[in-house]
Amino acid sequence: MDDKILRMKELISVLSKAGRAYYQESREIMSNFEYDKLYDELLALEKETGVLLSGSPTQKVGYEVLSELPKETHEAPMLSLDKTKSVEALAEWLGSQKGLLSWKLDGLTIVLTYEHGSLVKAVTRGNGEIGEVITPNAKVFANIPLTIGYQGLLVLRGEAVIKYSDFARINEEIEDVDAKYKNPRNLCSGSVRQLNSQITAQRNVNFKAFMLVKADGVDFKNSREAQFEWLKTQGFEVVEYRRVTAETMAEEVQHFAEAIGDYDIPSDGLVLLMDDIAYGESLGRTAKFPRNSIAFKWADEIRETKLSYIEWSPSRTGLINPVAVFEPVELEGTTVSRASVHNISIMEALELGEGDVITVYKANMIIPQIADNLTRSGSVQIPKICPVCGGAAEIRQVEEVRSLYCTNPECQAKKIKSFTLFVSRDALNVDGLSEATLEKFIGAGFIHEFADIFHLADHQEAIVAMEGFGQKSYDNLMISLKKASHTTLARLIYGLGIAGIGLANAKVLCRKFKFDFESMRHASYEDLIETDGIGDVLAKAWMEYFQNEKNNVQVDRLLAELDIEKEVEVPEEEAVFAGKTFVITGSLEHFSNRKELQELIESKGGKAASAVSAKTSYLINNDTASNSSKNKKAKELGIPILSETDFLELLERMTGQEA
């Protein structure tokens, strides 16, 4: 049975690629005869096994859009697990029993219900008592069976997850740094709970079963492992597990510890489950935890150090975060000297004060945190004004959490990310203006808008006297600003930070409007969406930016400081790559860097993008056989992968001359 399910997955992958190529890209990667043969094989296997996997081309997918997610009370409360960080405690807990040790996946717990072989309901864990019904979304998960061979009532639990590789791919396609997702769990939660199931389908959500709740009439011989293996025969992917006893516990925990660095699915520990179903159930449960399973969290490496001071860090949302700065210590192989305290409530609970002896660790071996304050002087003073703009700062309480906010709507700190983008390499490329330096200049009142950056010479004396600066640093900054003032229209547009308008889109817009900024500024919605890569959302973001009179005034002041390079449209006979989109990855041999190759592509009318998508024409990678995420994506979409030599040969064929 396992072999048949595996074959079905292979067939779905092959047929889906062929379908995308034919229907979406007007290409054929296999003959109709071969497609029909594989399709018939898949259809026969689905009938034989009774299993219908999501994404099968034998089914028509219907996406659903809801106004809100309905709520539902769980039949029995979904309890969290008791936890330990001790391998010895795990072994002692298991005693003479046999257990199953598996990953504790970091996603969103889902309960699935099947009746008469069909998926009829999917509900999130919610608060443990009431969850949200997400059945339309579950039906478009990447690996979930829509129908199964078993015809009785089946209820099971599992974790919806987004793999690190998919998380990286999705973030790669988002050019706005602030719009990128923070971690796979948050992205998964948002994807699973979408009101539009088509968005869920695009996120490649996977489901890993970790508990069979009910399957009437099936004899599992009192074994959880037998349940896992049976679920596999029904088309489910189960969480990776290993059989353990108290004697083998340390060895098996070590196996997972060594594997976590390369594991593609987010995990925050392990779960130990009694294999003996009846014995585990006989243990009952506490008010909070079941007694047939327990979670294992990786032990934290804790170091003692001394708190130097609290730094107050304003953000673009107005929130002023307390950051603990302490004497450097080694944690999990790296030196750390700072940790976010997150909010006033946590700072007050720790009773922090300068000179206090504190203990620090890395949460999940990644994020520095304060574990405890051993001396608790509580002497930190909460500022009454914003450290950047001097506006009033106030403490606001949202539910149980107290946080400090700047009340000034014009606070420059709220614009720090926009200034950082403006001076970045692909925008104006101003060397010497890091985010930290910008914060200093903004805090000193030197910078209020983009044009002010080109008037920093007015503050020479103050800048030279600043910590970390000096005459040489100032002179280098002036040279960099002079160089940056000569720029291209595309760099300027990207630097303005219009939502969703990355450098590639900026270049396409420039070509579309023949490098006429005034035409671009006053472009109609219809003209914008006719531009390659500019859809409804980007067109509206562009128009909204230039319908703001304040933005126009500031842009005009900025233009007065710049020397915009004159650019000409690529002649039609030379635009051999018009309508083609290239993605470049890996190291280069014929070109000194990616920028040089990008400029060649653009000089021939093409577009260079950062992420592989259905709109990509070619992926350029000298390692054409690698298993990188971009290569895998290109292969899935049937996109040709070219080496530099292949690319140059393509260019020669299209132009009739050597590059």
XYZ file of C-alpha atoms in Angstrom:
659
model
C 0.000 0.000 0.000
C 2.831 2.426 0.888
C 4.382 1.883 -2.563
C 1.085 2.707 -4.257
C 0.659 5.951 -2.285
C 4.239 6.900 -3.121
C 3.626 6.207 -6.816
C 0.479 8.348 -6.695
C 2.497 11.262 -5.270
C 5.076 10.866 -8.051
C 2.371 10.843 -10.716
C 0.655 13.933 -9.273
C 3.973 15.816 -9.319
C 4.784 14.855 -12.927
C 1.258 15.477 -14.262
C 0.936 18.813 -12.420
C 4.165 20.093 -13.989
C 2.967 19.045 -17.432
C -0.403 20.716 -16.851
C 1.184 23.993 -15.739
C 3.483 24.012 -18.758
C 0.622 23.379 -21.192
C -2.146 25.554 -19.777
C -0.224 28.422 -18.162
C 2.977 28.668 -20.196
C 1.914 27.374 -23.644
C 4.646 24.715 -23.626
C 4.558 20.948 -23.960
C 6.945 18.888 -21.847
C 5.354 15.535 -22.699
C 3.154 14.124 -25.446
C -0.608 13.808 -25.047
C -0.204 10.029 -25.289
C 2.280 9.945 -22.390
C 0.143 12.330 -20.298
C -2.985 10.224 -20.828
C -1.100 7.044 -19.943
C 0.138 8.471 -16.628
C -3.254 10.048 -15.918
C -4.992 6.683 -16.394
C -2.439 5.026 -14.099
C -3.149 7.609 -11.380
C -6.901 7.221 -11.827
C -6.611 3.429 -11.468
C -4.507 3.755 -8.308
C -7.011 6.180 -6.796
C -9.822 3.733 -7.440
C -7.800 0.781 -6.119
C -6.655 2.442 -2.892
C -9.678 4.644 -2.330
C -7.243 7.486 -1.614
C -7.522 10.863 -3.355
C -4.616 13.206 -2.576
C -4.916 16.996 -2.684
C -3.591 18.502 -5.899
C -4.551 15.456 -7.981
C -5.187 16.482 -11.609
C -8.090 14.000 -11.699
C -10.035 16.483 -9.595
C -11.195 20.021 -10.291
C -10.110 22.310 -7.470
C -12.752 24.828 -6.413
C -11.444 27.661 -4.263
C -13.753 29.171 -1.664
C -13.899 32.706 -0.304
C -15.500 33.190 3.128
C -16.525 36.366 4.943
C -15.334 34.927 8.262
C -14.180 31.627 9.755
C -16.928 29.831 11.693
C -16.138 28.657 15.250
C -16.693 25.191 16.688
C -16.314 23.662 20.158
C -14.092 20.564 20.294
C -15.697 17.321 21.539
C -12.920 17.021 24.127
C -10.518 19.790 25.230
C -7.199 19.773 23.345
C -4.691 19.952 26.173
C -1.106 21.145 25.926
C 1.741 18.831 26.969
C 3.746 18.782 30.165
C 7.395 19.588 29.478
C 10.885 18.642 30.566
C 14.407 19.590 29.489
C 16.014 16.509 31.051
C 16.764 13.343 29.085
C 16.909 11.474 32.409
C 13.419 12.718 33.277
C 12.161 11.442 29.902
C 13.593 7.987 30.587
C 12.143 7.972 34.098
C 8.726 9.051 32.785
C 8.691 6.192 30.250
C 9.801 3.601 32.807
C 9.434 0.037 31.514
C 7.075 1.056 28.698
C 7.890 1.367 25.000
C 7.468 4.793 23.458
C 7.524 6.750 20.233
C 9.828 9.772 20.113
C 9.010 12.332 17.416
C 9.576 15.938 16.419
C 7.447 18.543 18.192
C 6.497 20.526 15.119
C 6.111 24.303 15.326
C 3.039 25.088 13.241
C -0.713 25.098 13.786
C -2.536 22.067 15.229
C -5.480 20.881 13.111
C -8.208 18.272 13.743
C -9.428 16.426 10.630
C -12.667 14.435 10.369
C -13.446 11.931 7.577
C -16.810 10.264 6.968
C -17.538 7.638 4.309
C -13.991 8.113 3.008
C -14.222 11.892 2.477
C -12.769 14.859 4.354
C -15.774 16.613 5.859
C -14.263 18.928 8.463
C -11.016 20.593 9.539
C -10.807 22.668 12.730
C -7.873 24.541 14.282
C -6.885 23.947 17.910
C -7.825 27.528 18.784
C -7.743 28.001 22.551
C -8.031 24.251 23.168
C -11.780 24.370 23.652
C -13.024 26.357 20.638
C -11.361 26.275 17.222
C -11.986 27.777 13.786
C -13.394 25.697 10.950
C -10.943 25.838 8.020
C -12.239 22.949 5.867
C -11.941 24.757 2.463
C -8.327 25.618 3.266
C -7.407 22.122 4.454
C -8.627 20.753 1.135
C -5.858 22.668 -0.651
C -2.994 21.703 1.681
C -0.096 20.342 -0.351
C -0.249 16.749 0.910
C -3.625 16.049 2.489
C -5.843 13.186 1.204
C -9.298 14.411 0.211
C -10.702 10.881 0.132
C -9.367 7.698 1.744
C -10.066 3.980 1.486
C -11.406 3.684 5.048
C -15.172 4.307 5.080
C -15.806 4.641 8.817
C -15.591 7.723 11.064
C -11.963 8.873 11.305
C -10.754 11.710 13.536
C -7.064 12.582 13.733
C -4.835 15.422 14.809
C -1.748 16.810 13.153
C 0.344 19.891 12.602
C -0.020 22.224 9.633
C 3.475 23.481 8.815
C 5.340 25.541 6.238
C 8.842 24.270 5.528
C 11.872 26.537 5.924
C 12.604 26.169 2.193
C 9.084 27.322 1.263
C 9.266 30.119 3.846
C 12.507 31.342 2.248
C 10.971 31.102 -1.243
C 7.899 33.111 -0.251
C 10.014 35.771 1.460
C 12.349 35.942 -1.567
C 9.387 37.021 -3.677
C 8.647 39.958 -1.332
C 10.906 42.901 -2.157
C 9.756 45.167 0.705
C 11.917 44.211 3.702
C 9.242 45.265 6.187
C 6.618 43.116 4.468
C 8.627 39.902 4.784
C 7.276 37.273 7.187
C 9.085 36.919 10.520
C 9.013 33.129 10.889
C 7.398 30.029 9.318
C 4.930 29.549 12.183
C 3.365 32.997 11.767
C 3.197 32.535 8.006
C 1.582 29.109 8.470
C -0.982 30.418 10.941
C -1.978 33.208 8.576
C -2.051 30.852 5.585
C -4.219 28.233 7.290
C -6.702 30.827 8.558
C -7.164 32.661 5.239
C -10.684 33.562 4.130
C -9.655 32.842 0.527
C -8.506 29.231 0.061
C -6.643 30.127 -3.147
C -4.114 32.043 -1.036
C -3.706 28.993 1.213
C -3.040 26.823 -1.846
C -0.184 29.108 -2.952
C 1.630 28.750 0.393
C 2.368 24.986 0.125
C 1.070 24.129 3.603
C 1.898 20.559 4.671
C 0.051 18.391 7.207
C 1.857 15.919 9.475
C -0.387 13.590 11.491
C 0.673 13.001 15.110
C -2.374 11.449 16.836
C -5.214 9.178 15.753
C -8.253 10.029 17.884
C -10.929 7.713 16.460
C -11.209 5.043 13.757
C -14.181 2.790 14.447
C -13.792 -0.910 13.751
C -10.022 -0.971 13.110
C -7.840 -3.229 15.283
C -4.586 -1.453 16.006
C -3.420 -4.187 18.392
C -3.181 -1.592 21.165
C -0.260 0.180 19.473
C 0.209 3.859 18.595
C 2.875 2.833 16.090
C 0.334 0.587 14.364
C -1.957 3.626 14.128
C 0.819 5.669 12.506
C 1.563 2.944 9.981
C -2.156 2.526 9.199
C -2.514 6.260 8.617
C 0.287 6.018 6.044
C -1.746 3.422 4.117
C -4.601 5.939 3.951
C -2.367 8.538 2.296
C -1.362 10.626 5.335
C 2.151 11.796 6.111
C 2.883 11.206 9.792
C 5.404 13.002 11.946
C 8.851 11.399 11.807
C 9.265 9.120 14.854
C 11.601 6.528 16.396
C 10.849 3.661 18.796
C 12.441 4.159 22.214
C 12.862 2.559 25.638
C 14.328 4.097 28.774
C 17.653 2.446 27.902
C 17.814 3.896 24.363
C 16.400 7.325 25.232
C 19.690 9.250 25.357
C 20.843 7.768 22.055
C 17.596 8.608 20.261
C 17.413 12.159 21.657
C 20.962 12.631 20.365
C 19.842 11.418 16.931
C 17.252 14.218 16.766
C 19.718 16.764 18.179
C 22.164 15.995 15.360
C 19.406 16.153 12.725
C 17.788 19.440 13.745
C 20.321 21.599 11.892
C 19.283 20.148 8.515
C 15.583 19.509 9.262
C 13.434 21.495 6.823
C 10.357 21.656 9.073
C 10.211 24.078 12.044
C 10.486 22.197 15.341
C 10.782 23.435 18.926
C 11.525 20.139 20.666
C 10.421 16.503 20.786
C 7.322 14.566 21.893
C 7.406 11.227 23.730
C 4.211 9.161 23.403
C 3.334 5.864 25.100
C 3.026 3.146 22.451
C 0.613 1.112 24.622
C -2.731 2.819 23.923
C -4.720 1.272 26.800
C -1.984 1.865 29.361
C -1.525 5.478 28.247
C -5.265 6.181 28.404
C -5.526 4.539 31.841
C -3.154 7.186 33.236
C -5.859 9.804 32.644
C -5.026 13.497 32.591
C -4.490 16.462 34.843
C -6.476 19.677 34.485
C -3.830 20.895 32.012
C -1.971 17.896 30.564
C -2.636 14.385 29.244
C -0.496 11.743 31.003
C 0.170 9.536 27.963
C 2.631 11.964 26.351
C 5.217 14.555 27.341
C 7.219 17.239 25.514
C 10.987 17.571 25.597
C 12.516 21.030 25.154
C 16.186 21.479 24.350
C 18.140 22.537 27.447
C 19.190 26.191 27.366
C 22.798 27.229 27.846
C 22.631 29.928 30.556
C 25.387 32.443 31.326
C 25.747 35.036 34.072
C 26.684 38.622 33.172
C 26.227 42.237 34.288
C 23.589 44.628 32.884
C 25.267 47.803 31.643
C 22.170 49.849 30.761
C 18.764 49.829 29.058
C 18.720 51.280 25.562
C 15.363 52.643 24.398
C 14.838 51.801 20.732
C 11.967 53.556 18.892
C 10.434 51.753 15.925
C 8.436 52.885 12.928
C 5.204 51.856 14.705
C 5.882 54.283 17.548
C 6.654 51.479 20.006
C 9.765 52.243 22.082
C 11.373 48.903 22.925
C 13.628 48.444 25.962
C 16.839 46.624 24.969
C 19.181 45.255 27.634
C 22.855 45.921 26.915
C 25.169 43.731 29.009
C 28.783 42.631 29.265
C 29.494 40.232 26.339
C 29.141 36.477 26.962
C 29.466 33.325 24.813
C 26.142 31.575 24.126
C 25.592 28.610 21.790
C 28.874 29.359 20.018
C 28.437 33.124 19.468
C 29.162 36.278 21.469
C 26.090 38.224 22.568
C 25.779 41.547 24.401
C 22.173 42.622 23.792
C 18.702 41.196 24.347
C 15.259 42.665 23.762
C 13.194 43.030 26.942
C 10.085 43.426 24.710
C 7.940 45.708 26.889
C 7.573 47.599 30.169
C 5.694 44.741 31.852
C 8.600 42.317 31.389
C 11.162 44.942 32.389
C 9.286 45.704 35.605
C 8.771 42.012 36.394
C 12.546 41.500 36.125
C 13.159 44.618 38.285
C 16.083 45.614 36.092
C 18.690 48.182 37.016
C 22.134 49.228 35.806
C 24.838 47.013 37.296
C 22.428 44.157 38.118
C 23.738 40.597 37.766
C 21.540 38.840 35.215
C 21.428 35.416 33.524
C 20.939 35.187 29.777
C 20.212 32.398 27.272
C 19.139 31.867 23.669
C 15.494 30.899 23.257
C 15.306 27.835 20.964
C 19.089 28.245 20.680
C 18.581 31.378 18.516
C 17.196 34.522 20.204
C 19.040 36.085 23.184
C 16.791 36.532 26.222
C 17.144 37.433 29.907
C 16.422 34.401 32.093
C 16.560 36.083 35.497
C 17.816 39.091 37.441
C 19.785 37.970 40.486
C 20.100 41.361 42.209
C 16.846 43.127 41.218
C 17.650 46.760 41.985
C 14.708 48.002 39.892
C 16.463 51.293 39.266
C 15.773 51.729 35.538
C 13.962 55.004 34.831
C 11.308 54.905 32.111
C 11.798 57.905 29.795
C 9.040 60.480 29.497
C 10.128 61.651 26.057
C 11.017 59.849 22.820
C 14.821 59.565 22.500
C 14.591 60.460 18.792
C 12.115 63.321 18.364
C 11.734 64.560 21.933
C 7.982 64.162 21.708
C 5.970 62.921 24.655
C 6.274 59.209 25.440
C 3.434 57.433 27.196
C 2.790 53.988 28.631
C -0.196 52.209 27.112
C -1.731 49.008 28.399
C -3.158 46.535 25.891
C -4.857 43.725 27.806
C -2.197 42.662 30.347
C 0.849 44.184 28.617
C 2.272 47.652 29.319
C 4.423 49.207 26.573
C 6.027 52.604 25.913
C 5.001 54.610 22.824
C 6.052 57.862 21.166
C 2.938 60.008 20.658
C 4.416 62.266 17.946
C 2.966 61.276 14.524
C 5.893 63.042 12.800
C 8.596 61.205 14.767
C 11.517 60.570 12.432
C 12.109 57.150 14.001
C 8.842 56.047 12.461
C 10.491 56.750 9.111
C 13.867 55.115 9.814
C 13.199 52.121 7.565
C 12.300 54.375 4.651
C 15.573 56.323 5.048
C 17.533 53.060 5.318
C 16.008 51.845 2.053
C 16.682 55.196 0.383
C 20.461 55.002 0.996
C 20.729 51.229 0.353
C 22.945 49.720 -2.346
C 20.204 49.283 -4.971
C 18.755 52.748 -4.328
C 20.975 55.841 -3.895
C 23.873 53.715 -2.574
C 25.262 56.123 0.036
C 28.301 54.594 1.740
C 28.705 55.624 5.363
C 24.999 55.908 6.197
C 24.165 52.714 8.066
C 20.858 52.411 9.901
C 22.687 53.138 13.167
C 24.243 56.303 11.706
C 20.909 57.411 10.288
C 19.360 56.967 13.729
C 22.041 59.265 15.180
C 21.499 61.922 12.516
C 17.709 61.707 12.785
C 17.925 61.875 16.568
C 20.111 64.992 16.280
C 17.534 66.629 14.019
C 19.716 66.678 10.878
C 17.333 64.623 8.727
C 13.570 65.080 8.336
C 13.079 64.122 4.676
C 15.104 62.587 1.821
C 16.511 65.898 0.522
C 18.028 66.660 3.945
C 20.540 63.840 3.417
C 22.225 65.997 0.772
C 22.511 68.905 3.233
C 24.469 67.096 5.952
C 27.394 69.439 5.234
C 25.385 72.063 7.132
C 26.106 70.044 10.297
C 29.821 69.350 9.753
C 31.011 70.453 13.177
C 28.428 68.388 15.055
C 28.980 65.288 12.909
C 32.766 65.346 13.279
C 32.316 65.537 17.077
C 29.964 62.525 17.189
C 31.146 59.257 18.743
C 32.376 56.913 16.024
C 32.896 59.793 13.587
C 35.764 62.135 12.869
C 37.040 64.328 10.055
C 38.003 61.396 7.842
C 34.611 59.701 8.215
C 32.888 62.989 7.487
C 35.028 63.604 4.374
C 34.295 60.088 3.085
C 30.574 60.645 3.643
C 30.665 63.887 1.636
C 32.421 62.082 -1.240
C 29.803 59.318 -1.101
C 26.925 61.815 -1.138
C 28.357 63.621 -4.152
C 28.678 60.307 -5.988
C 25.154 59.246 -4.953
C 23.629 62.488 -6.235
C 24.337 61.258 -9.781
C 21.910 58.377 -10.137
C 19.366 56.699 -12.395
C 15.617 57.196 -12.426
C 15.002 53.534 -11.540
C 17.234 53.774 -8.445
C 15.438 56.927 -7.341
C 11.991 55.343 -7.756
C 13.037 52.238 -5.831
C 14.509 54.455 -3.100
C 11.202 56.266 -2.559
C 9.901 53.078 -0.921
C 6.543 52.876 -2.695
C 4.905 49.685 -1.414
C 5.814 46.698 -3.592
C 7.891 48.658 -6.124
C 11.265 46.937 -6.095
C 14.201 47.773 -8.322
C 13.128 45.348 -11.075
C 9.624 46.837 -11.214
C 11.083 50.353 -11.146
C 13.194 49.548 -14.218
C 10.218 48.095 -16.057
C 8.145 51.210 -15.272
C 10.934 53.459 -16.542
C 11.056 51.603 -19.847
C 7.262 51.579 -20.132
C 7.079 55.385 -19.709
C 10.246 56.070 -21.722
C 12.100 57.413 -18.645
C 9.714 60.370 -18.372
C 9.222 60.863 -14.632
C 6.369 63.360 -14.998
C 4.430 60.872 -17.127
C 5.077 58.182 -14.549
C 4.018 60.403 -11.676
C 0.675 61.190 -13.313
C 0.112 57.754 -14.874
C -3.428 56.393 -14.979
C -4.452 53.105 -13.434
C -5.023 51.633 -16.915
C -1.515 52.582 -18.098
C 0.080 51.170 -14.967
C -1.558 47.746 -15.082
C -0.549 47.399 -18.728
C 3.049 47.356 -17.485
C 4.662 43.923 -17.173
C 4.662 42.860 -13.507
C 2.401 45.696 -12.303
C -0.984 44.432 -11.132
C -3.898 45.937 -9.267
C -2.178 46.184 -5.866
C 1.031 47.817 -7.138
C -0.848 50.204 -9.427
C -3.006 51.406 -6.535
C 0.046 51.759 -4.254
C 1.791 53.884 -6.921
C -1.217 56.147 -7.430
C -1.816 56.522 -3.691
C 1.796 57.651 -3.186
C 1.644 60.356 -5.860
C -1.856 61.511 -4.933
C -0.346 62.655 -1.615
C 0.671 66.287 -2.080
C 3.236 66.127 0.734
C 5.009 63.269 -1.062
C 5.109 65.268 -4.295
C 6.563 68.334 -2.583
C 9.282 66.228 -0.919
C 10.090 64.439 -4.183
C 10.437 67.799 -5.954
C 12.865 69.008 -3.271
C 14.803 65.767 -3.676
C 14.947 66.062 -7.471
C 16.563 69.479 -7.051
C 19.505 67.733 -5.330
C 19.993 65.020 -7.947
C 21.562 64.653 -11.345
C 19.426 62.003 -13.055
C 21.342 60.075 -15.686
C 19.848 60.400 -19.153
C 18.711 56.994 -20.375
C 17.300 56.001 -23.714
C 14.818 53.299 -24.559
C 16.282 50.087 -25.958
C 15.694 50.096 -29.746
C 13.108 47.505 -30.720
C 15.569 45.580 -32.899
C 17.937 45.227 -29.911
C 15.255 44.309 -27.378
C 15.613 40.581 -28.035
C 14.651 39.749 -24.429
C 11.508 41.897 -24.363
C 8.845 40.148 -22.282
C 11.413 37.708 -20.841
C 12.183 37.494 -17.126
C 15.476 36.057 -15.858
C 16.467 35.009 -12.338
C 20.194 34.742 -11.538
C 21.589 32.576 -8.748
C 24.899 31.001 -7.760
C 28.439 32.111 -8.578
C 29.396 33.571 -11.960
C 32.426 32.972 -14.178
C 31.994 35.044 -17.358
C 30.591 38.101 -15.560
C 32.299 39.902 -12.680
C 29.064 40.023 -10.651
C 25.284 39.646 -10.945
C 24.802 43.356 -11.532
C 26.845 43.195 -14.739
C 24.732 40.289 -16.018
C 21.488 42.028 -14.978
C 22.497 45.161 -16.868
C 23.168 43.115 -20.008
C 19.735 41.467 -19.755
C 18.054 44.836 -19.243
C 19.993 46.389 -22.131
C 18.346 43.765 -24.333
C 14.836 44.625 -23.070
C 14.585 41.823 -20.502
C 13.799 41.896 -16.809
C 15.926 40.514 -13.962
C 13.907 39.308 -10.945
C 15.024 37.973 -7.567
C 12.689 34.992 -7.176
C 11.525 32.139 -9.384
C 7.798 32.225 -10.191
C 5.425 31.144 -12.936
C 6.361 34.355 -14.778
C 10.071 33.439 -14.912
C 11.342 32.674 -18.429
C 14.809 31.363 -17.504
C 16.851 30.615 -14.373
C 20.587 31.254 -14.813
C 22.711 28.988 -12.593
C 26.077 27.510 -13.532
C 25.275 24.541 -11.292
C 22.308 23.397 -13.369
C 22.041 20.065 -11.520
C 22.059 21.468 -7.968
C 19.206 20.894 -5.509
C 18.970 24.548 -4.459
C 15.512 25.902 -3.685
C 15.525 28.007 -6.875
C 16.551 25.046 -9.045
C 13.843 22.884 -7.464
C 11.229 25.591 -8.037
C 12.314 26.044 -11.642
C 12.106 22.307 -12.266
C 8.651 22.142 -10.677
C 7.443 24.917 -12.995
C 9.225 23.534 -16.059
C 11.435 26.632 -16.360
C 14.692 26.136 -18.337
C 17.870 26.337 -16.228
C 20.770 27.890 -18.152
C 24.468 28.042 -17.379
C 26.259 31.273 -18.305
C 27.502 29.544 -21.453
C 23.930 28.523 -22.338
C 22.782 32.111 -21.757
C 25.506 33.581 -23.977
C 24.681 31.064 -26.713
C 21.000 32.035 -26.427
C 21.911 35.711 -26.724
C 24.153 35.012 -29.732
C 21.356 33.101 -31.491
C 18.859 35.902 -30.862
C 21.143 38.793 -31.811
C 23.271 37.083 -34.402
C 26.419 38.345 -32.703
C 28.638 37.484 -29.767
C 27.919 39.106 -26.393
